C-alpha atoms as an extended CHARMM CRD file, in Angstrom:
* protein
*
       178  EXT
         1         1  MET       CA            -19.5640000000       55.4150000000       18.3530000000  PROA      1               0.0000000000
         2         2  GLY       CA            -18.9010000000       59.2890000000       17.2310000000  PROA      2               0.0000000000
         3         3  ARG       CA            -22.5940000000       59.9590000000       15.7560000000  PROA      3               0.0000000000
         4         4  LEU       CA            -23.7990000000       58.3880000000       18.8130000000  PROA      4               0.0000000000
         5         5  ALA       CA            -22.0250000000       60.3440000000       21.1110000000  PROA      5               0.0000000000
         6         6  GLU       CA            -22.4480000000       63.4070000000       18.4790000000  PROA      6               0.0000000000
         7         7  THR       CA            -26.2230000000       62.2150000000       18.3760000000  PROA      7               0.0000000000
         8         8  ARG       CA            -26.4860000000       61.9550000000       22.6420000000  PROA      8               0.0000000000
         9         9  GLY       CA            -24.8370000000       65.6970000000       22.5910000000  PROA      9               0.0000000000
        10        10  ILE       CA            -28.0290000000       67.1640000000       20.7950000000  PROA      10              0.0000000000
        11        11  VAL       CA            -30.3540000000       65.0960000000       23.8130000000  PROA      11              0.0000000000
        12        12  GLU       CA            -28.4820000000       66.1550000000       26.5080000000  PROA      12              0.0000000000
        13        13  GLY       CA            -27.7360000000       69.7180000000       25.0670000000  PROA      13              0.0000000000
        14        14  ILE       CA            -31.6780000000       69.9560000000       24.7930000000  PROA      14              0.0000000000
        15        15  VAL       CA            -32.2810000000       69.1980000000       28.6870000000  PROA      15              0.0000000000
        16        16  ASP       CA            -29.6170000000       70.7880000000       29.6690000000  PROA      16              0.0000000000
        17        17  LYS       CA            -30.5720000000       74.3360000000       28.6020000000  PROA      17              0.0000000000
        18        18  GLY       CA            -34.3320000000       73.6930000000       29.3960000000  PROA      18              0.0000000000
        19        19  TYR       CA            -35.5710000000       73.4510000000       25.2020000000  PROA      19              0.0000000000
        20        20  ILE       CA            -38.9720000000       71.2270000000       25.2260000000  PROA      20              0.0000000000
        21        21  LYS       CA            -38.9360000000       68.8700000000       22.8670000000  PROA      21              0.0000000000
        22        22  TYR       CA            -41.1630000000       65.9420000000       22.2050000000  PROA      22              0.0000000000
        23        23  GLY       CA            -40.1900000000       62.6640000000       24.0470000000  PROA      23              0.0000000000
        24        24  VAL       CA            -37.2230000000       64.3780000000       25.5970000000  PROA      24              0.0000000000
        25        25  ASN       CA            -39.4130000000       66.2070000000       28.4390000000  PROA      25              0.0000000000
        26        26  THR       CA            -42.8350000000       66.2060000000       27.7470000000  PROA      26              0.0000000000
        27        27  GLY       CA            -45.2150000000       63.6560000000       27.6040000000  PROA      27              0.0000000000
        28        28  PHE       CA            -46.5730000000       60.8160000000       25.3030000000  PROA      28              0.0000000000
        29        29  GLY       CA            -49.3480000000       61.2090000000       22.7460000000  PROA      29              0.0000000000
        30        30  LEU       CA            -52.0910000000       62.8240000000       24.7850000000  PROA      30              0.0000000000
        31        31  LEU       CA            -49.8560000000       64.2860000000       27.1150000000  PROA      31              0.0000000000
        32        32  SER       CA            -47.8020000000       65.4010000000       24.6770000000  PROA      32              0.0000000000
        33        33  ARG       CA            -48.5680000000       69.0550000000       25.6260000000  PROA      33              0.0000000000
        34        34  VAL       CA            -47.3220000000       67.8730000000       29.2300000000  PROA      34              0.0000000000
        35        35  VAL       CA            -44.0170000000       69.1200000000       30.1750000000  PROA      35              0.0000000000
        36        36  VAL       CA            -41.8580000000       66.4020000000       32.4890000000  PROA      36              0.0000000000
        37        37  GLU       CA            -39.4680000000       68.2260000000       35.2770000000  PROA      37              0.0000000000
        38        38  ASN       CA            -35.3540000000       67.0600000000       34.7240000000  PROA      38              0.0000000000
        39        39  ASP       CA            -35.5970000000       64.8750000000       37.3520000000  PROA      39              0.0000000000
        40        40  LYS       CA            -38.3610000000       62.5680000000       36.1930000000  PROA      40              0.0000000000
        41        41  LEU       CA            -36.8100000000       61.6240000000       33.2120000000  PROA      41              0.0000000000
        42        42  VAL       CA            -35.5380000000       58.9350000000       33.9950000000  PROA      42              0.0000000000
        43        43  ASP       CA            -38.8760000000       57.9100000000       35.2230000000  PROA      43              0.0000000000
        44        44  LEU       CA            -40.2390000000       58.9460000000       32.8310000000  PROA      44              0.0000000000
        45        45  GLN       CA            -38.2960000000       55.9960000000       30.0170000000  PROA      45              0.0000000000
        46        46  TYR       CA            -38.8120000000       53.4270000000       32.7410000000  PROA      46              0.0000000000
        47        47  ASN       CA            -42.4730000000       54.0090000000       32.5460000000  PROA      47              0.0000000000
        48        48  ILE       CA            -42.6050000000       54.2190000000       28.6480000000  PROA      48              0.0000000000
        49        49  VAL       CA            -41.1160000000       50.8010000000       28.2570000000  PROA      49              0.0000000000
        50        50  ARG       CA            -43.5080000000       49.4470000000       31.0170000000  PROA      50              0.0000000000
        51        51  SER       CA            -46.1810000000       50.7020000000       30.2280000000  PROA      51              0.0000000000
        52        52  HSD       CA            -46.1450000000       49.1680000000       26.4580000000  PROA      52              0.0000000000
        53        53  CYS       CA            -45.6260000000       45.8710000000       27.4470000000  PROA      53              0.0000000000
        54        54  ALA       CA            -48.8310000000       44.5180000000       26.3970000000  PROA      54              0.0000000000
        55        55  GLY       CA            -47.9290000000       41.6430000000       24.3020000000  PROA      55              0.0000000000
        56        56  VAL       CA            -49.5500000000       38.3440000000       24.3020000000  PROA      56              0.0000000000
        57        57  GLY       CA            -49.5670000000       34.6430000000       23.9080000000  PROA      57              0.0000000000
        58        58  GLU       CA            -46.1270000000       32.5330000000       23.5790000000  PROA      58              0.0000000000
        59        59  ALA       CA            -42.7160000000       33.7720000000       23.0810000000  PROA      59              0.0000000000
        60        60  LEU       CA            -41.3600000000       34.4170000000       19.9450000000  PROA      60              0.0000000000
        61        61  SER       CA            -38.5910000000       31.6260000000       18.9920000000  PROA      61              0.0000000000
        62        62  LEU       CA            -35.4480000000       32.7040000000       20.2170000000  PROA      62              0.0000000000
        63        63  GLU       CA            -33.7840000000       32.8740000000       16.7990000000  PROA      63              0.0000000000
        64        64  ALA       CA            -36.4360000000       35.4170000000       15.7960000000  PROA      64              0.0000000000
        65        65  THR       CA            -36.1260000000       37.5570000000       19.0170000000  PROA      65              0.0000000000
        66        66  ARG       CA            -32.2240000000       36.9440000000       18.3640000000  PROA      66              0.0000000000
        67        67  ARG       CA            -32.5970000000       38.8090000000       14.8530000000  PROA      67              0.0000000000
        68        68  MET       CA            -35.1580000000       41.0240000000       16.4390000000  PROA      68              0.0000000000
        69        69  LEU       CA            -31.9910000000       42.0460000000       19.0300000000  PROA      69              0.0000000000
        70        70  ALA       CA            -29.8160000000       42.7840000000       16.0130000000  PROA      70              0.0000000000
        71        71  LEU       CA            -31.8800000000       44.2580000000       13.9090000000  PROA      71              0.0000000000
        72        72  ARG       CA            -32.4770000000       46.5490000000       16.6800000000  PROA      72              0.0000000000
        73        73  ILE       CA            -29.1740000000       47.1460000000       17.6540000000  PROA      73              0.0000000000
        74        74  ASN       CA            -28.0880000000       47.8910000000       13.6490000000  PROA      74              0.0000000000
        75        75  VAL       CA            -30.5160000000       51.1120000000       13.8300000000  PROA      75              0.0000000000
        76        76  LEU       CA            -30.0030000000       52.5470000000       17.4680000000  PROA      76              0.0000000000
        77        77  ALA       CA            -25.9710000000       52.7440000000       15.9260000000  PROA      77              0.0000000000
        78        78  LYS       CA            -26.8690000000       54.5240000000       13.0380000000  PROA      78              0.0000000000
        79        79  ALA       CA            -27.5270000000       57.5180000000       15.5650000000  PROA      79              0.0000000000
        80        80  TYR       CA            -30.5520000000       58.7230000000       14.7340000000  PROA      80              0.0000000000
        81        81  SER       CA            -32.2800000000       59.0320000000       17.9220000000  PROA      81              0.0000000000
        82        82  GLY       CA            -30.3770000000       60.0180000000       20.0840000000  PROA      82              0.0000000000
        83        83  CYS       CA            -30.3420000000       57.4250000000       22.9400000000  PROA      83              0.0000000000
        84        84  SER       CA            -27.2500000000       56.9850000000       24.8690000000  PROA      84              0.0000000000
        85        85  PRO       CA            -24.2210000000       54.9780000000       23.6970000000  PROA      85              0.0000000000
        86        86  ASP       CA            -24.3910000000       53.4900000000       26.5910000000  PROA      86              0.0000000000
        87        87  LEU       CA            -27.4400000000       51.4610000000       25.5400000000  PROA      87              0.0000000000
        88        88  VAL       CA            -26.5270000000       50.2340000000       22.1780000000  PROA      88              0.0000000000
        89        89  GLU       CA            -23.1430000000       48.5240000000       23.8310000000  PROA      89              0.0000000000
        90        90  HSD       CA            -25.8880000000       46.9100000000       26.6890000000  PROA      90              0.0000000000
        91        91  MET       CA            -27.7040000000       45.8350000000       23.8280000000  PROA      91              0.0000000000
        92        92  VAL       CA            -24.6810000000       44.2270000000       22.1220000000  PROA      92              0.0000000000
        93        93  ARG       CA            -23.4630000000       42.6760000000       25.4980000000  PROA      93              0.0000000000
        94        94  MET       CA            -27.0070000000       40.8820000000       25.7500000000  PROA      94              0.0000000000
        95        95  PHE       CA            -26.6680000000       39.9850000000       22.0020000000  PROA      95              0.0000000000
        96        96  ASN       CA            -23.2350000000       38.6050000000       22.5290000000  PROA      96              0.0000000000
        97        97  LYS       CA            -23.9240000000       36.7010000000       25.3650000000  PROA      97              0.0000000000
        98        98  ASP       CA            -27.8260000000       35.5830000000       23.8090000000  PROA      98              0.0000000000
        99        99  CYS       CA            -29.4910000000       36.8060000000       26.6530000000  PROA      99              0.0000000000
       100       100  LEU       CA            -33.1830000000       37.2330000000       25.1060000000  PROA      100             0.0000000000
       101       101  PRO       CA            -35.6690000000       38.9430000000       26.6290000000  PROA      101             0.0000000000
       102       102  TYR       CA            -39.1660000000       36.6040000000       26.2770000000  PROA      102             0.0000000000
       103       103  ILE       CA            -41.1590000000       38.7870000000       23.1390000000  PROA      103             0.0000000000
       104       104  PRO       CA            -44.9520000000       37.1560000000       23.4550000000  PROA      104             0.0000000000
       105       105  ALA       CA            -45.8530000000       36.6910000000       20.1210000000  PROA      105             0.0000000000
       106       106  GLN       CA            -48.7860000000       38.7390000000       19.5880000000  PROA      106             0.0000000000
       107       107  GLY       CA            -49.2720000000       42.8210000000       20.3230000000  PROA      107             0.0000000000
       108       108  THR       CA            -47.7740000000       44.5110000000       17.5460000000  PROA      108             0.0000000000
       109       109  VAL       CA            -50.0060000000       46.4860000000       14.5900000000  PROA      109             0.0000000000
       110       110  GLY       CA            -46.8760000000       46.6850000000       12.6160000000  PROA      110             0.0000000000
       111       111  ALA       CA            -47.6480000000       49.5660000000       10.7510000000  PROA      111             0.0000000000
       112       112  SER       CA            -47.5630000000       52.0110000000       13.2760000000  PROA      112             0.0000000000
       113       113  GLY       CA            -44.6030000000       50.4010000000       15.5920000000  PROA      113             0.0000000000
       114       114  ASP       CA            -43.5460000000       47.2250000000       17.0640000000  PROA      114             0.0000000000
       115       115  LEU       CA            -44.1900000000       49.3160000000       20.3080000000  PROA      115             0.0000000000
       116       116  ALA       CA            -45.3370000000       46.9760000000       22.3060000000  PROA      116             0.0000000000
       117       117  PRO       CA            -42.2930000000       44.0500000000       21.1220000000  PROA      117             0.0000000000
       118       118  LEU       CA            -39.7540000000       46.3090000000       21.4640000000  PROA      118             0.0000000000
       119       119  ALA       CA            -41.0820000000       47.1740000000       25.0570000000  PROA      119             0.0000000000
       120       120  HSD       CA            -40.5520000000       44.2520000000       26.1520000000  PROA      120             0.0000000000
       121       121  LEU       CA            -37.2210000000       43.8820000000       24.5880000000  PROA      121             0.0000000000
       122       122  ALA       CA            -36.0720000000       46.9000000000       26.4270000000  PROA      122             0.0000000000
       123       123  GLN       CA            -38.1720000000       45.1700000000       29.6350000000  PROA      123             0.0000000000
       124       124  GLY       CA            -35.3210000000       42.8370000000       29.3270000000  PROA      124             0.0000000000
       125       125  ALA       CA            -32.6710000000       45.1060000000       28.6220000000  PROA      125             0.0000000000
       126       126  ILE       CA            -33.4600000000       47.1400000000       32.4350000000  PROA      126             0.0000000000
       127       127  GLY       CA            -33.6420000000       43.9540000000       33.8540000000  PROA      127             0.0000000000
       128       128  GLU       CA            -37.4710000000       43.7480000000       34.3150000000  PROA      128             0.0000000000
       129       129  GLY       CA            -39.6520000000       40.4000000000       32.8440000000  PROA      129             0.0000000000
       130       130  LYS       CA            -38.5140000000       36.9740000000       31.7780000000  PROA      130             0.0000000000
       131       131  MET       CA            -35.4060000000       36.2460000000       29.9090000000  PROA      131             0.0000000000
       132       132  TRP       CA            -33.7800000000       32.9170000000       28.2630000000  PROA      132             0.0000000000
       133       133  SER       CA            -30.0870000000       32.4410000000       27.9200000000  PROA      133             0.0000000000
       134       134  PRO       CA            -27.6690000000       28.8690000000       27.1550000000  PROA      134             0.0000000000
       135       135  SER       CA            -26.7600000000       28.9310000000       31.0930000000  PROA      135             0.0000000000
       136       136  THR       CA            -29.7850000000       29.6290000000       32.6870000000  PROA      136             0.0000000000
       137       137  GLY       CA            -32.8580000000       28.7540000000       30.3330000000  PROA      137             0.0000000000
       138       138  TRP       CA            -35.8410000000       30.5620000000       31.1250000000  PROA      138             0.0000000000
       139       139  GLY       CA            -35.4510000000       33.3160000000       34.1320000000  PROA      139             0.0000000000
       140       140  ASP       CA            -36.2130000000       36.0410000000       35.4270000000  PROA      140             0.0000000000
       141       141  ALA       CA            -34.0870000000       38.7980000000       33.4540000000  PROA      141             0.0000000000
       142       142  LEU       CA            -32.3290000000       40.5650000000       36.4280000000  PROA      142             0.0000000000
       143       143  GLU       CA            -30.9770000000       36.7740000000       37.5940000000  PROA      143             0.0000000000
       144       144  VAL       CA            -30.3940000000       35.9880000000       34.2010000000  PROA      144             0.0000000000
       145       145  LEU       CA            -28.4040000000       38.9680000000       33.1270000000  PROA      145             0.0000000000
       146       146  ALA       CA            -26.6230000000       38.2700000000       36.9590000000  PROA      146             0.0000000000
       147       147  ALA       CA            -25.3200000000       35.9420000000       36.0030000000  PROA      147             0.0000000000
       148       148  ASN       CA            -24.2770000000       36.7510000000       32.6210000000  PROA      148             0.0000000000
       149       149  GLY       CA            -22.5340000000       38.8750000000       33.9470000000  PROA      149             0.0000000000
       150       150  ILE       CA            -24.5280000000       41.6160000000       32.7960000000  PROA      150             0.0000000000
       151       151  THR       CA            -26.1140000000       44.4390000000       35.0450000000  PROA      151             0.0000000000
       152       152  PRO       CA            -29.8580000000       45.8000000000       34.2030000000  PROA      152             0.0000000000
       153       153  TYR       CA            -29.5390000000       48.7250000000       31.8840000000  PROA      153             0.0000000000
       154       154  GLN       CA            -29.9790000000       52.4820000000       33.4000000000  PROA      154             0.0000000000
       155       155  MET       CA            -32.0130000000       54.5360000000       31.3670000000  PROA      155             0.0000000000
       156       156  LYS       CA            -31.1360000000       58.1740000000       30.3240000000  PROA      156             0.0000000000
       157       157  ALA       CA            -33.4820000000       60.8100000000       28.6050000000  PROA      157             0.0000000000
       158       158  LYS       CA            -35.2220000000       59.9810000000       25.5420000000  PROA      158             0.0000000000
       159       159  ASP       CA            -33.2900000000       56.2600000000       25.7140000000  PROA      159             0.0000000000
       160       160  GLY       CA            -37.0410000000       54.3910000000       26.6350000000  PROA      160             0.0000000000
       161       161  LEU       CA            -38.7470000000       55.8330000000       23.6900000000  PROA      161             0.0000000000
       162       162  SER       CA            -35.7600000000       55.1880000000       21.3650000000  PROA      162             0.0000000000
       163       163  SER       CA            -35.7810000000       51.3360000000       22.4240000000  PROA      163             0.0000000000
       164       164  ILE       CA            -39.5450000000       51.0970000000       21.0960000000  PROA      164             0.0000000000
       165       165  ASN       CA            -39.8160000000       53.1800000000       18.2870000000  PROA      165             0.0000000000
       166       166  GLY       CA            -39.5810000000       50.6650000000       15.4540000000  PROA      166             0.0000000000
       167       167  THR       CA            -40.1860000000       48.0600000000       13.3520000000  PROA      167             0.0000000000
       168       168  GLN       CA            -37.3950000000       45.2100000000       13.9780000000  PROA      168             0.0000000000
       169       169  PHE       CA            -40.3760000000       42.6170000000       15.3510000000  PROA      169             0.0000000000
       170       170  ILE       CA            -42.1020000000       42.8120000000       12.0540000000  PROA      170             0.0000000000
       171       171  CYS       CA            -38.5990000000       42.8010000000       10.7790000000  PROA      171             0.0000000000
       172       172  ALA       CA            -37.6470000000       39.5300000000       12.1730000000  PROA      172             0.0000000000
       173       173  VAL       CA            -40.4000000000       37.9000000000       11.8960000000  PROA      173             0.0000000000
       174       174  GLY       CA            -40.7110000000       38.5940000000        8.2580000000  PROA      174             0.0000000000
       175       175  ALA       CA            -36.9420000000       37.8130000000        7.6910000000  PROA      175             0.0000000000
       176       176  GLU       CA            -37.9070000000       34.4410000000        8.6230000000  PROA      176             0.0000000000
       177       177  ALA       CA            -40.6160000000       34.2620000000        6.3250000000  PROA      177             0.0000000000
       178       178  LEU       CA            -37.8260000000       34.4160000000        3.2960000000  PROA      178             0.0000000000
């Protein structure tokens, strides 16, 4: 966790010193030149997750969802994203308890990143959307997390963007084909 804390410190330094950095304290895409005030940075992270929960269709298999969660943990643990170590620890708790968010099987473009599927993964981590666990079956994510002794993750600056930026959906599905 040392490297995670180190890179997280860089993100916190950017915020504390008032530097402007894409995805930390700016909008995204066409709004990248809009500076977001410090008291709105957490809202920004929740909103990027919620706005990208645009997948459709049947649920991804539980096996593929578990692979996707494992792959996301692996990537975040490499400490390149600046996410909070707490986010990684939270996802590990979800993995260990088999708390698997509902991931619609359609909604990614792959080459540009798996924004929608990863947003659904993050949505479950914050206690929103649907989730499955062996002890509860499918249910409201907040209730499934609670039944497994897990509280919803509380986003911090950059955690939302870090959560949805990657290709773990396509990797999880592709691994099944191998």
